[in-house]
Short mmCIF file of C-alpha atoms in Angstrom, two decimals:
data_model
loop_
_atom_site.label_atom_id
_atom_site.label_comp_id
_atom_site.label_asym_id
_atom_site.label_seq_id
_atom_site.Cartn_x
_atom_site.Cartn_y
_atom_site.Cartn_z
CA MET A 237 17.93 0.26 5.32
CA SER A 238 17.98 -3.19 5.00
CA SER A 239 19.57 -4.56 7.66
CA GLY A 240 21.04 -8.19 7.92
CA ALA A 241 19.59 -10.45 10.73
CA LYS A 242 17.73 -7.88 12.96
CA GLN A 243 14.97 -7.36 10.44
CA HIS A 244 12.47 -4.31 11.08
CA TYR A 245 9.39 -4.39 11.17
CA VAL A 246 8.61 -0.97 11.98
CA PRO A 247 11.50 1.54 10.33
CA ALA A 248 13.07 2.36 13.01
CA ALA A 249 13.32 5.82 11.41
CA LEU A 250 9.08 5.86 11.48
CA ILE A 251 9.69 4.97 15.41
CA GLY A 252 12.67 7.20 16.17
CA GLY A 253 9.53 10.77 15.06
CA PHE A 254 7.45 9.72 18.49
CA GLY A 255 11.14 10.41 20.76
CA GLU A 256 13.70 12.90 21.15
CA ALA A 257 16.32 13.00 18.96
CA ALA A 258 19.58 15.45 19.12
CA ASP A 259 20.30 17.96 16.69
CA HIS A 260 23.54 15.25 15.60
CA LYS A 261 21.74 11.98 15.93
CA ARG A 262 19.77 10.55 13.16
CA LEU A 263 15.65 9.38 13.76
CA ARG A 264 16.67 6.09 14.81
CA GLU A 265 18.98 6.77 17.42
CA ALA A 266 16.30 9.23 19.21
CA VAL A 267 15.03 8.04 22.63
CA VAL A 268 11.31 6.92 23.16
CA CYS A 269 8.93 5.85 25.36
CA TRP A 270 7.69 2.21 24.88
CA ARG A 271 5.37 -0.39 26.65
CA ARG A 272 4.02 -3.32 26.44
CA ARG A 273 0.37 -3.91 27.60
CA GLY A 274 1.63 -6.09 30.65
CA TRP A 275 3.67 -3.33 32.10
CA GLY A 276 2.24 -0.55 34.52
CA VAL A 277 5.11 1.87 33.08
CA ALA A 278 6.90 2.53 29.55
CA ARG A 279 10.56 2.16 29.30
CA GLU A 280 12.84 4.44 27.29
CA THR A 281 15.04 2.43 24.69
CA LYS A 282 16.54 4.04 21.43
CA ALA A 283 14.08 3.86 18.34
CA GLU A 284 16.36 1.21 16.91
CA ALA A 285 15.98 -1.27 19.23
CA ILE A 286 12.18 -2.27 19.37
CA GLY A 287 10.50 -3.47 16.01
CA TRP A 288 12.40 -5.89 14.72
CA ARG A 289 12.96 -9.40 15.11
CA TRP A 290 15.82 -11.92 13.63
CA GLY A 291 16.28 -12.50 10.40
CA MET A 292 12.02 -12.69 10.31
CA TYR A 293 12.19 -12.04 5.92
CA ARG A 294 15.34 -14.31 5.65
CA LEU A 295 14.26 -16.81 2.67
CA GLU A 296 15.38 -20.30 4.46
CA LYS A 297 16.06 -21.77 0.44
CA PRO A 298 17.03 -19.13 -1.99
CA ALA A 299 17.54 -19.98 -5.74
CA HIS A 300 21.65 -20.18 -6.21
CA GLY A 301 23.18 -16.11 -6.55
CA LEU A 302 19.63 -15.15 -4.32
CA ASP A 303 20.41 -12.71 -1.60
CA PRO A 304 18.46 -14.65 1.40
CA ASP A 305 17.95 -11.11 2.58
CA VAL A 306 16.58 -9.45 -0.64
CA VAL A 307 13.05 -9.24 1.05
CA ASP A 308 14.30 -6.99 3.91
CA SER A 309 16.01 -5.20 1.37
CA VAL A 310 12.63 -4.59 -0.71
CA TRP A 311 12.25 -1.88 2.22
CA ASP A 312 15.11 0.55 1.63
CA VAL A 313 12.27 1.97 -1.42
CA ILE A 314 10.90 3.90 1.46
CA GLU A 315 12.65 4.10 3.95
CA PRO A 316 15.53 6.49 3.01
CA GLY A 317 12.58 8.81 2.47
CA ILE A 318 11.02 9.14 6.13
CA SER A 319 12.54 11.65 7.72
CA GLY A 320 11.55 14.42 4.12
CA ALA A 321 8.74 12.97 3.38
CA VAL A 322 6.95 12.94 7.00
CA GLY A 323 8.39 16.79 7.56
CA ARG A 324 6.68 18.03 4.44
CA PHE A 325 3.55 16.56 5.56
CA GLU A 326 4.38 17.75 8.82
CA ASP A 327 5.06 21.34 7.68
CA GLY A 328 1.96 21.47 5.31
CA THR A 329 4.54 21.13 2.23
CA ASP A 330 4.07 18.08 0.59
CA THR A 331 4.02 17.33 -2.97
CA ALA A 332 3.37 14.73 -5.32
CA GLY A 333 6.88 13.00 -4.65
CA GLU A 334 5.28 12.75 -0.85
CA ARG A 335 2.26 11.49 -1.29
CA GLU A 336 3.51 8.69 -4.04
CA TRP A 337 6.11 7.66 -0.64
CA LEU A 338 2.92 7.42 1.74
CA VAL A 339 0.63 5.46 -0.91
CA VAL A 340 3.59 2.56 -0.90
CA TYR A 341 4.63 2.81 2.86
CA ALA A 342 1.15 2.56 3.61
CA SER A 343 1.06 -0.67 1.30
CA MET A 344 4.32 -1.91 2.93
CA ALA A 345 2.84 -1.44 6.43
CA GLY A 346 0.62 -3.62 5.20
CA VAL A 347 2.92 -6.80 4.82
CA ARG A 348 5.92 -6.19 7.33
CA HIS A 349 4.27 -7.45 10.45
CA PRO A 350 4.73 -10.55 12.05
CA ASP A 351 1.11 -11.88 11.83
CA PHE A 352 1.19 -11.64 8.21
CA LYS A 353 1.60 -15.56 8.48
CA TRP A 354 -0.81 -15.62 10.55
CA ALA A 355 -3.15 -13.52 8.60
CA ILE A 356 -2.78 -14.95 5.20
CA ASN A 357 -3.22 -18.29 7.00
CA ARG A 358 -7.03 -17.58 7.93
CA TRP A 359 -7.79 -15.98 4.49
CA LEU A 360 -6.58 -19.05 2.82
CA ALA A 361 -9.03 -21.10 5.13
CA GLU A 362 -11.63 -19.00 4.79
CA TRP A 363 -11.43 -19.75 1.07
CA GLY A 364 -10.89 -23.65 1.40
CA LYS A 365 -7.17 -23.63 0.36
CA PRO A 366 -4.15 -24.56 1.96
CA GLY A 367 -2.39 -22.31 4.57
CA VAL A 368 1.56 -21.16 3.39
CA ARG A 369 4.69 -21.75 5.43
CA GLY A 370 8.29 -21.30 5.33
CA ASP A 371 9.77 -18.81 1.90
CA ASP A 372 6.37 -18.80 0.76
CA VAL A 373 5.04 -16.68 3.02
CA HIS A 374 7.65 -14.30 1.62
CA ARG A 375 6.25 -14.98 -1.77
CA VAL A 376 2.97 -13.70 -1.08
CA ARG A 377 4.06 -10.98 1.61
CA LEU A 378 5.79 -9.41 -1.48
CA GLU A 379 2.38 -10.40 -4.07
CA ALA A 380 -0.12 -8.59 -1.37
CA LEU A 381 2.08 -5.67 -1.82
CA GLU A 382 2.33 -5.55 -5.29
CA ASN A 383 -1.50 -5.90 -5.00
CA GLY A 384 -1.55 -2.86 -2.85
CA LEU A 385 0.20 -0.94 -4.44
CA VAL A 386 -2.73 1.18 -5.59
CA PRO A 387 -3.83 4.56 -4.83
CA VAL A 388 -7.32 4.77 -2.00
CA SER A 389 -9.05 7.52 -2.99
CA ASN A 390 -9.02 9.77 0.08
CA TRP A 391 -6.28 10.60 2.01
CA ARG A 392 -6.17 13.46 4.85
CA ILE A 393 -3.18 14.41 6.40
CA LEU A 394 -3.96 14.89 10.46
CA HIS A 395 -2.31 16.96 12.31
CA SER A 396 -2.24 17.55 16.21
CA PRO A 397 -1.58 20.84 17.61
CA PRO A 398 0.53 21.97 20.14
CA GLU A 399 -2.50 22.27 23.14
CA ALA A 400 -3.33 18.49 22.25
CA PRO A 401 -1.86 14.73 23.12
CA ARG A 402 1.50 13.83 20.83
CA PHE A 403 0.19 11.09 18.36
CA THR A 404 1.19 7.50 19.54
CA LEU A 405 2.51 4.41 17.42
CA ASN A 406 1.80 0.85 17.83
CA ASP A 407 3.71 -2.23 16.95
CA ARG A 408 1.73 -2.82 13.68
CA ALA A 409 2.16 1.21 12.67
CA TRP A 410 -1.07 1.05 11.32
CA SER A 411 -4.94 0.50 12.61
CA TYR A 412 -8.34 0.18 10.96
CA LEU A 413 -10.99 3.02 11.96
CA LEU A 414 -14.69 2.40 11.41
CA GLN A 415 -16.63 4.99 9.27
CA LEU A 416 -19.70 6.01 11.15
CA ARG A 417 -20.51 8.07 7.55
CA ARG A 418 -24.34 6.47 6.58
CA GLN A 419 -23.13 6.56 3.62
CA ALA A 420 -20.37 4.18 3.94
CA ARG A 421 -21.87 1.11 4.97
CA ALA A 422 -19.13 0.88 8.15
CA ARG A 423 -16.39 0.64 5.74
CA ARG A 424 -13.09 0.73 7.60
CA ALA A 425 -10.44 3.51 7.11
CA LEU A 426 -6.78 3.10 7.64
CA TYR A 427 -4.90 5.02 9.66
CA LEU A 428 -1.32 5.74 10.00
CA PRO A 429 0.89 7.69 12.14
CA LEU A 430 3.75 9.12 10.42
CA ASN A 431 5.32 10.94 13.41
CA SER A 432 4.43 12.64 17.40
CA ARG A 433 2.73 15.70 15.35
CA VAL A 434 1.59 14.21 11.79
CA ALA A 435 -0.93 11.41 10.87
CA ALA A 436 -2.37 10.09 7.38
CA VAL A 437 -6.30 8.28 7.52
CA ALA A 438 -6.95 6.85 4.13
CA TRP A 439 -10.39 5.63 3.09
CA LEU A 440 -12.07 4.19 -0.06
CA GLY A 441 -15.87 6.41 -1.24
CA GLU A 442 -16.55 9.73 -1.04
CA GLY A 443 -14.10 12.16 0.22
CA THR A 444 -11.37 14.57 -1.16
CA GLY A 445 -10.44 12.67 -3.93
CA GLY A 446 -7.21 13.58 -3.41
CA PHE A 447 -4.41 14.79 -0.60
CA ASP A 448 -5.65 17.59 2.44
CA HIS A 449 -4.99 18.32 5.69
CA GLN A 450 -6.97 19.14 8.60
CA VAL A 451 -6.41 20.24 12.82
CA LEU A 452 -7.97 17.74 14.81
CA ARG A 453 -9.25 19.07 18.15
CA PRO A 454 -7.51 16.77 21.33
CA ASN A 455 -10.52 15.04 22.54
CA TRP A 456 -9.89 13.11 18.83
CA VAL A 457 -6.91 12.93 19.39
CA ARG A 458 -7.25 11.00 22.30
CA TRP A 459 -9.76 8.83 20.33
CA LEU A 460 -6.54 8.05 17.72
CA ASN A 461 -4.35 7.34 20.49
CA THR A 462 -7.55 4.89 22.10
CA VAL A 463 -7.35 2.92 18.64
CA THR A 464 -4.00 2.59 18.14
CA TRP A 465 -3.77 1.00 21.86
CA THR A 466 -6.75 -0.92 21.40
CA PRO A 467 -5.45 -4.91 22.13
CA ARG A 468 -5.63 -7.12 18.72
CA ARG A 469 -6.22 -10.86 18.16
CA HIS A 470 -2.80 -12.25 17.83
CA SER A 471 -0.98 -9.71 18.36
CA SER A 472 2.69 -11.07 17.85
CA SER A 473 3.93 -8.33 20.88
CA GLY A 474 1.26 -5.78 22.34
CA THR A 475 3.92 -2.99 22.26
CA GLY A 476 3.07 0.03 22.27
CA THR A 477 5.47 3.27 21.01
CA LYS A 478 4.87 6.07 22.93
CA PRO A 479 6.24 9.40 22.54
CA ARG A 480 8.73 11.01 25.87
CA PRO A 481 6.49 13.24 27.84
#
């Protein structure tokens, strides 16, 4: 939910799905192990204590009568439904409602991260256009979100079985996977870990033309975790959220 000055770019309830929560506690209060790339070992903390910055969506010069945290409140569309939607994907009982939630979540994940300003200004520079700053960053952020709310052709829900490692999460909440099929012509797929045992991947082109489920072999889970942890240029913090052992 919108949180005033402490604004998450990865939903705390999603982070909590990669840790352990007591039965009476919310996922945002789950204990997770997390690590920056420069650290030798992981540390324990609550999910709500990471993946945020002070006022990162707050408008500097809001119009008269406009809530300066209106951008942060946009994420409320998906955050209350995280636990239920992810749980049904994990159980294989997902319906059209959960699938719609996932499309919206994926679109929001793409524009929430602190790296968005750098990414959009790089793209504008490539097109010979001036960059954006201040409140214009948030305007473009919401425009990108609106343009991104288009269902991808194919979605697959990935399951890590008990004998396999658990999925891990990075501070962007998503990664690109290079498609290896010849017909894909080096297109990239979008990979989204949802909790320690379920993830989603989406791609354009030939495929299921909808949603399906697949249980992975342990080596595939290890490969996906390696992709999740692989350093990216201009990463804002280089954090990796790892499940407790």
